[in-house]
Amino acid sequence: MAVRTIRLFGDPVLRTPAAPVDTYDKELRLLVRDLTDTMKDAPGAGLAAPQIGVSLRVFTWWVDDEIGHLINPILSLSEETQEGDEGCLSLPDLSFDTVRSQQVVARGMNMYGEPVEIEGSDLLARALQHETDHLDGVLFIDRLTPELRKEAMRTIRESEWFGEAAPEVRISPHTLSAKWL
Ligand code: ZN
């Protein structure tokens, strides 16, 4: 079990586009394991490698008791959208109604370098979009209406954890873990 520190908003790694994976080795499998352990410990419904300080295109999810991972994802999004509360493990105690596509088909690789395809709707679709955004340096607050984004930024500035040099914030237990990504 290797639980890593989750990087918080303000850490530049969260704003850096992550590099594609080109080597499917033991190190990559250890990264997937660490992501999975850290996600389960948080707990969260998803976690992307930049959130533990690794700028590679890898993420994990944990939705409806199913745990998975995806590498170098490419998403196809439905026109149909969903609304719902969304939060991020890198932005503790903050959640806002965020519009996302209702269905997603995600193509990429597993940790052995085999092509995989994941189809998801509802929370899984939301998680796949949220985590892929992380790989592009995009955070869910960027997807909010200007008004809600302003409110989010105000809440962030007032948060105890914001600007901490070495964040030691523990964000569990969540009352509702499902929305934390
Ligand atoms: Zn997140």
PDB file of N, CA and C in Angstrom, residues 98-148:
ATOM      1  N   THR A  98     -21.747  21.040 -12.031  1.00  0.00           N
ATOM      2  CA  THR A  98     -20.885  21.115 -13.211  1.00  0.00           C
ATOM      3  C   THR A  98     -21.522  20.338 -14.356  1.00  0.00           C
ATOM      4  N   VAL A  99     -21.666  20.996 -15.486  1.00  0.00           N
ATOM      5  CA  VAL A  99     -22.269  20.341 -16.650  1.00  0.00           C
ATOM      6  C   VAL A  99     -21.213  19.488 -17.352  1.00  0.00           C
ATOM      7  N   ARG A 100     -21.592  18.249 -17.635  1.00  0.00           N
ATOM      8  CA  ARG A 100     -20.710  17.317 -18.345  1.00  0.00           C
ATOM      9  C   ARG A 100     -21.516  16.557 -19.380  1.00  0.00           C
ATOM     10  N   SER A 101     -20.828  15.891 -20.296  1.00  0.00           N
ATOM     11  CA  SER A 101     -21.520  14.996 -21.216  1.00  0.00           C
ATOM     12  C   SER A 101     -22.076  13.806 -20.440  1.00  0.00           C
ATOM     13  N   GLN A 102     -23.220  13.332 -20.884  1.00  0.00           N
ATOM     14  CA  GLN A 102     -23.894  12.228 -20.191  1.00  0.00           C
ATOM     15  C   GLN A 102     -23.227  10.885 -20.488  1.00  0.00           C
ATOM     16  N   GLN A 103     -22.717  10.742 -21.714  1.00  0.00           N
ATOM     17  CA  GLN A 103     -22.067   9.487 -22.088  1.00  0.00           C
ATOM     18  C   GLN A 103     -20.665   9.743 -22.646  1.00  0.00           C
ATOM     19  N   VAL A 104     -19.793   8.820 -22.333  1.00  0.00           N
ATOM     20  CA  VAL A 104     -18.424   8.932 -22.813  1.00  0.00           C
ATOM     21  C   VAL A 104     -17.931   7.570 -23.290  1.00  0.00           C
ATOM     22  N   VAL A 105     -17.230   7.586 -24.403  1.00  0.00           N
ATOM     23  CA  VAL A 105     -16.447   6.419 -24.787  1.00  0.00           C
ATOM     24  C   VAL A 105     -14.983   6.846 -24.691  1.00  0.00           C
ATOM     25  N   ALA A 106     -14.238   6.148 -23.856  1.00  0.00           N
ATOM     26  CA  ALA A 106     -12.832   6.481 -23.639  1.00  0.00           C
ATOM     27  C   ALA A 106     -11.967   5.365 -24.205  1.00  0.00           C
ATOM     28  N   ARG A 107     -11.047   5.746 -25.069  1.00  0.00           N
ATOM     29  CA  ARG A 107     -10.114   4.767 -25.632  1.00  0.00           C
ATOM     30  C   ARG A 107      -8.711   5.091 -25.153  1.00  0.00           C
ATOM     31  N   GLY A 108      -7.960   4.057 -24.889  1.00  0.00           N
ATOM     32  CA  GLY A 108      -6.587   4.266 -24.433  1.00  0.00           C
ATOM     33  C   GLY A 108      -5.918   2.925 -24.242  1.00  0.00           C
ATOM     34  N   MET A 109      -4.997   2.873 -23.309  1.00  0.00           N
ATOM     35  CA  MET A 109      -4.226   1.659 -23.055  1.00  0.00           C
ATOM     36  C   MET A 109      -4.380   1.256 -21.600  1.00  0.00           C
ATOM     37  N   ASN A 110      -4.194  -0.023 -21.333  1.00  0.00           N
ATOM     38  CA  ASN A 110      -4.049  -0.434 -19.942  1.00  0.00           C
ATOM     39  C   ASN A 110      -2.547  -0.450 -19.609  1.00  0.00           C
ATOM     40  N   MET A 111      -2.221  -0.826 -18.379  1.00  0.00           N
ATOM     41  CA  MET A 111      -0.826  -0.710 -17.931  1.00  0.00           C
ATOM     42  C   MET A 111       0.104  -1.731 -18.585  1.00  0.00           C
ATOM     43  N   TYR A 112      -0.479  -2.643 -19.360  1.00  0.00           N
ATOM     44  CA  TYR A 112       0.361  -3.599 -20.089  1.00  0.00           C
ATOM     45  C   TYR A 112       0.530  -3.189 -21.559  1.00  0.00           C
ATOM     46  N   GLY A 113      -0.009  -2.015 -21.895  1.00  0.00           N
ATOM     47  CA  GLY A 113       0.134  -1.519 -23.252  1.00  0.00           C
ATOM     48  C   GLY A 113      -0.863  -2.106 -24.222  1.00  0.00           C
ATOM     49  N   GLU A 114      -1.963  -2.681 -23.678  1.00  0.00           N
ATOM     50  CA  GLU A 114      -3.012  -3.229 -24.536  1.00  0.00           C
ATOM     51  C   GLU A 114      -4.122  -2.202 -24.710  1.00  0.00           C
ATOM     52  N   PRO A 115      -4.640  -2.062 -25.934  1.00  0.00           N
ATOM     53  CA  PRO A 115      -5.717  -1.090 -26.157  1.00  0.00           C
ATOM     54  C   PRO A 115      -6.984  -1.484 -25.395  1.00  0.00           C
ATOM     55  N   VAL A 116      -7.611  -0.508 -24.786  1.00  0.00           N
ATOM     56  CA  VAL A 116      -8.865  -0.747 -24.069  1.00  0.00           C
ATOM     57  C   VAL A 116      -9.867   0.343 -24.422  1.00  0.00           C
ATOM     58  N   GLU A 117     -11.137  -0.009 -24.246  1.00  0.00           N
ATOM     59  CA  GLU A 117     -12.215   0.958 -24.491  1.00  0.00           C
ATOM     60  C   GLU A 117     -13.175   0.885 -23.315  1.00  0.00           C
ATOM     61  N   ILE A 118     -13.504   2.037 -22.771  1.00  0.00           N
ATOM     62  CA  ILE A 118     -14.419   2.099 -21.634  1.00  0.00           C
ATOM     63  C   ILE A 118     -15.598   2.975 -22.008  1.00  0.00           C
ATOM     64  N   GLU A 119     -16.786   2.407 -21.784  1.00  0.00           N
ATOM     65  CA  GLU A 119     -17.996   3.174 -22.042  1.00  0.00           C
ATOM     66  C   GLU A 119     -18.639   3.496 -20.714  1.00  0.00           C
ATOM     67  N   GLY A 120     -18.997   4.764 -20.514  1.00  0.00           N
ATOM     68  CA  GLY A 120     -19.600   5.117 -19.238  1.00  0.00           C
ATOM     69  C   GLY A 120     -20.661   6.175 -19.390  1.00  0.00           C
ATOM     70  N   SER A 121     -21.612   6.148 -18.448  1.00  0.00           N
ATOM     71  CA  SER A 121     -22.589   7.237 -18.365  1.00  0.00           C
ATOM     72  C   SER A 121     -22.628   7.701 -16.910  1.00  0.00           C
ATOM     73  N   ASP A 122     -23.417   8.741 -16.654  1.00  0.00           N
ATOM     74  CA  ASP A 122     -23.585   9.277 -15.296  1.00  0.00           C
ATOM     75  C   ASP A 122     -22.233   9.538 -14.618  1.00  0.00           C
ATOM     76  N   LEU A 123     -22.047   8.952 -13.417  1.00  0.00           N
ATOM     77  CA  LEU A 123     -20.832   9.281 -12.652  1.00  0.00           C
ATOM     78  C   LEU A 123     -19.558   8.800 -13.343  1.00  0.00           C
ATOM     79  N   LEU A 124     -19.610   7.625 -13.975  1.00  0.00           N
ATOM     80  CA  LEU A 124     -18.396   7.157 -14.658  1.00  0.00           C
ATOM     81  C   LEU A 124     -18.026   8.115 -15.795  1.00  0.00           C
ATOM     82  N   ALA A 125     -19.036   8.571 -16.542  1.00  0.00           N
ATOM     83  CA  ALA A 125     -18.779   9.536 -17.620  1.00  0.00           C
ATOM     84  C   ALA A 125     -18.190  10.823 -17.042  1.00  0.00           C
ATOM     85  N   ARG A 126     -18.733  11.252 -15.918  1.00  0.00           N
ATOM     86  CA  ARG A 126     -18.237  12.468 -15.268  1.00  0.00           C
ATOM     87  C   ARG A 126     -16.778  12.279 -14.831  1.00  0.00           C
ATOM     88  N   ALA A 127     -16.505  11.126 -14.240  1.00  0.00           N
ATOM     89  CA  ALA A 127     -15.140  10.853 -13.758  1.00  0.00           C
ATOM     90  C   ALA A 127     -14.146  10.814 -14.926  1.00  0.00           C
ATOM     91  N   LEU A 128     -14.521  10.156 -16.011  1.00  0.00           N
ATOM     92  CA  LEU A 128     -13.617  10.056 -17.165  1.00  0.00           C
ATOM     93  C   LEU A 128     -13.296  11.439 -17.727  1.00  0.00           C
ATOM     94  N   GLN A 129     -14.295  12.323 -17.745  1.00  0.00           N
ATOM     95  CA  GLN A 129     -14.076  13.682 -18.247  1.00  0.00           C
ATOM     96  C   GLN A 129     -13.230  14.496 -17.277  1.00  0.00           C
ATOM     97  N   HIS A 130     -13.540  14.377 -15.993  1.00  0.00           N
ATOM     98  CA  HIS A 130     -12.820  15.136 -14.967  1.00  0.00           C
ATOM     99  C   HIS A 130     -11.336  14.742 -14.956  1.00  0.00           C
ATOM    100  N   GLU A 131     -11.070  13.436 -15.024  1.00  0.00           N
ATOM    101  CA  GLU A 131      -9.673  12.973 -14.945  1.00  0.00           C
ATOM    102  C   GLU A 131      -8.902  13.302 -16.222  1.00  0.00           C
ATOM    103  N   THR A 132      -9.563  13.182 -17.372  1.00  0.00           N
ATOM    104  CA  THR A 132      -8.882  13.543 -18.623  1.00  0.00           C
ATOM    105  C   THR A 132      -8.552  15.037 -18.619  1.00  0.00           C
ATOM    106  N   ASP A 133      -9.452  15.843 -18.076  1.00  0.00           N
ATOM    107  CA  ASP A 133      -9.168  17.275 -17.917  1.00  0.00           C
ATOM    108  C   ASP A 133      -7.883  17.492 -17.109  1.00  0.00           C
ATOM    109  N   HIS A 134      -7.747  16.730 -16.024  1.00  0.00           N
ATOM    110  CA  HIS A 134      -6.540  16.861 -15.192  1.00  0.00           C
ATOM    111  C   HIS A 134      -5.275  16.674 -16.034  1.00  0.00           C
ATOM    112  N   LEU A 135      -5.332  15.751 -17.005  1.00  0.00           N
ATOM    113  CA  LEU A 135      -4.151  15.461 -17.819  1.00  0.00           C
ATOM    114  C   LEU A 135      -3.820  16.619 -18.761  1.00  0.00           C
ATOM    115  N   ASP A 136      -4.801  17.490 -18.968  1.00  0.00           N
ATOM    116  CA  ASP A 136      -4.584  18.673 -19.804  1.00  0.00           C
ATOM    117  C   ASP A 136      -4.344  19.931 -18.965  1.00  0.00           C
ATOM    118  N   GLY A 137      -4.224  19.758 -17.668  1.00  0.00           N
ATOM    119  CA  GLY A 137      -4.015  20.912 -16.786  1.00  0.00           C
ATOM    120  C   GLY A 137      -5.285  21.703 -16.539  1.00  0.00           C
ATOM    121  N   VAL A 138      -6.430  21.065 -16.796  1.00  0.00           N
ATOM    122  CA  VAL A 138      -7.728  21.730 -16.634  1.00  0.00           C
ATOM    123  C   VAL A 138      -8.394  21.228 -15.350  1.00  0.00           C
ATOM    124  N   LEU A 139      -8.971  22.151 -14.587  1.00  0.00           N
ATOM    125  CA  LEU A 139      -9.668  21.795 -13.346  1.00  0.00           C
ATOM    126  C   LEU A 139     -11.161  22.046 -13.503  1.00  0.00           C
ATOM    127  N   PHE A 140     -11.964  21.367 -12.679  1.00  0.00           N
ATOM    128  CA  PHE A 140     -13.415  21.461 -12.881  1.00  0.00           C
ATOM    129  C   PHE A 140     -13.938  22.884 -12.690  1.00  0.00           C
ATOM    130  N   ILE A 141     -13.228  23.682 -11.901  1.00  0.00           N
ATOM    131  CA  ILE A 141     -13.692  25.065 -11.715  1.00  0.00           C
ATOM    132  C   ILE A 141     -13.598  25.870 -13.021  1.00  0.00           C
ATOM    133  N   ASP A 142     -12.755  25.413 -13.944  1.00  0.00           N
ATOM    134  CA  ASP A 142     -12.665  26.061 -15.257  1.00  0.00           C
ATOM    135  C   ASP A 142     -13.925  25.833 -16.090  1.00  0.00           C
ATOM    136  N   ARG A 143     -14.700  24.810 -15.718  1.00  0.00           N
ATOM    137  CA  ARG A 143     -15.899  24.433 -16.474  1.00  0.00           C
ATOM    138  C   ARG A 143     -17.152  25.119 -15.930  1.00  0.00           C
ATOM    139  N   LEU A 144     -17.019  25.884 -14.857  1.00  0.00           N
ATOM    140  CA  LEU A 144     -18.188  26.500 -14.225  1.00  0.00           C
ATOM    141  C   LEU A 144     -18.602  27.768 -14.970  1.00  0.00           C
ATOM    142  N   THR A 145     -19.803  28.199 -14.707  1.00  0.00           N
ATOM    143  CA  THR A 145     -20.235  29.499 -15.213  1.00  0.00           C
ATOM    144  C   THR A 145     -19.354  30.563 -14.553  1.00  0.00           C
ATOM    145  N   PRO A 146     -19.175  31.710 -15.211  1.00  0.00           N
ATOM    146  CA  PRO A 146     -18.311  32.753 -14.643  1.00  0.00           C
ATOM    147  C   PRO A 146     -18.703  33.114 -13.200  1.00  0.00           C
ATOM    148  N   GLU A 147     -20.006  33.117 -12.957  1.00  0.00           N
ATOM    149  CA  GLU A 147     -20.484  33.475 -11.624  1.00  0.00           C
ATOM    150  C   GLU A 147     -20.053  32.446 -10.570  1.00  0.00           C
ATOM    151  N   LEU A 148     -20.276  31.172 -10.893  1.00  0.00           N
ATOM    152  CA  LEU A 148     -19.903  30.101  -9.959  1.00  0.00           C
ATOM    153  C   LEU A 148     -18.380  30.018  -9.787  1.00  0.00           C
TER     154      LEU A 148
END
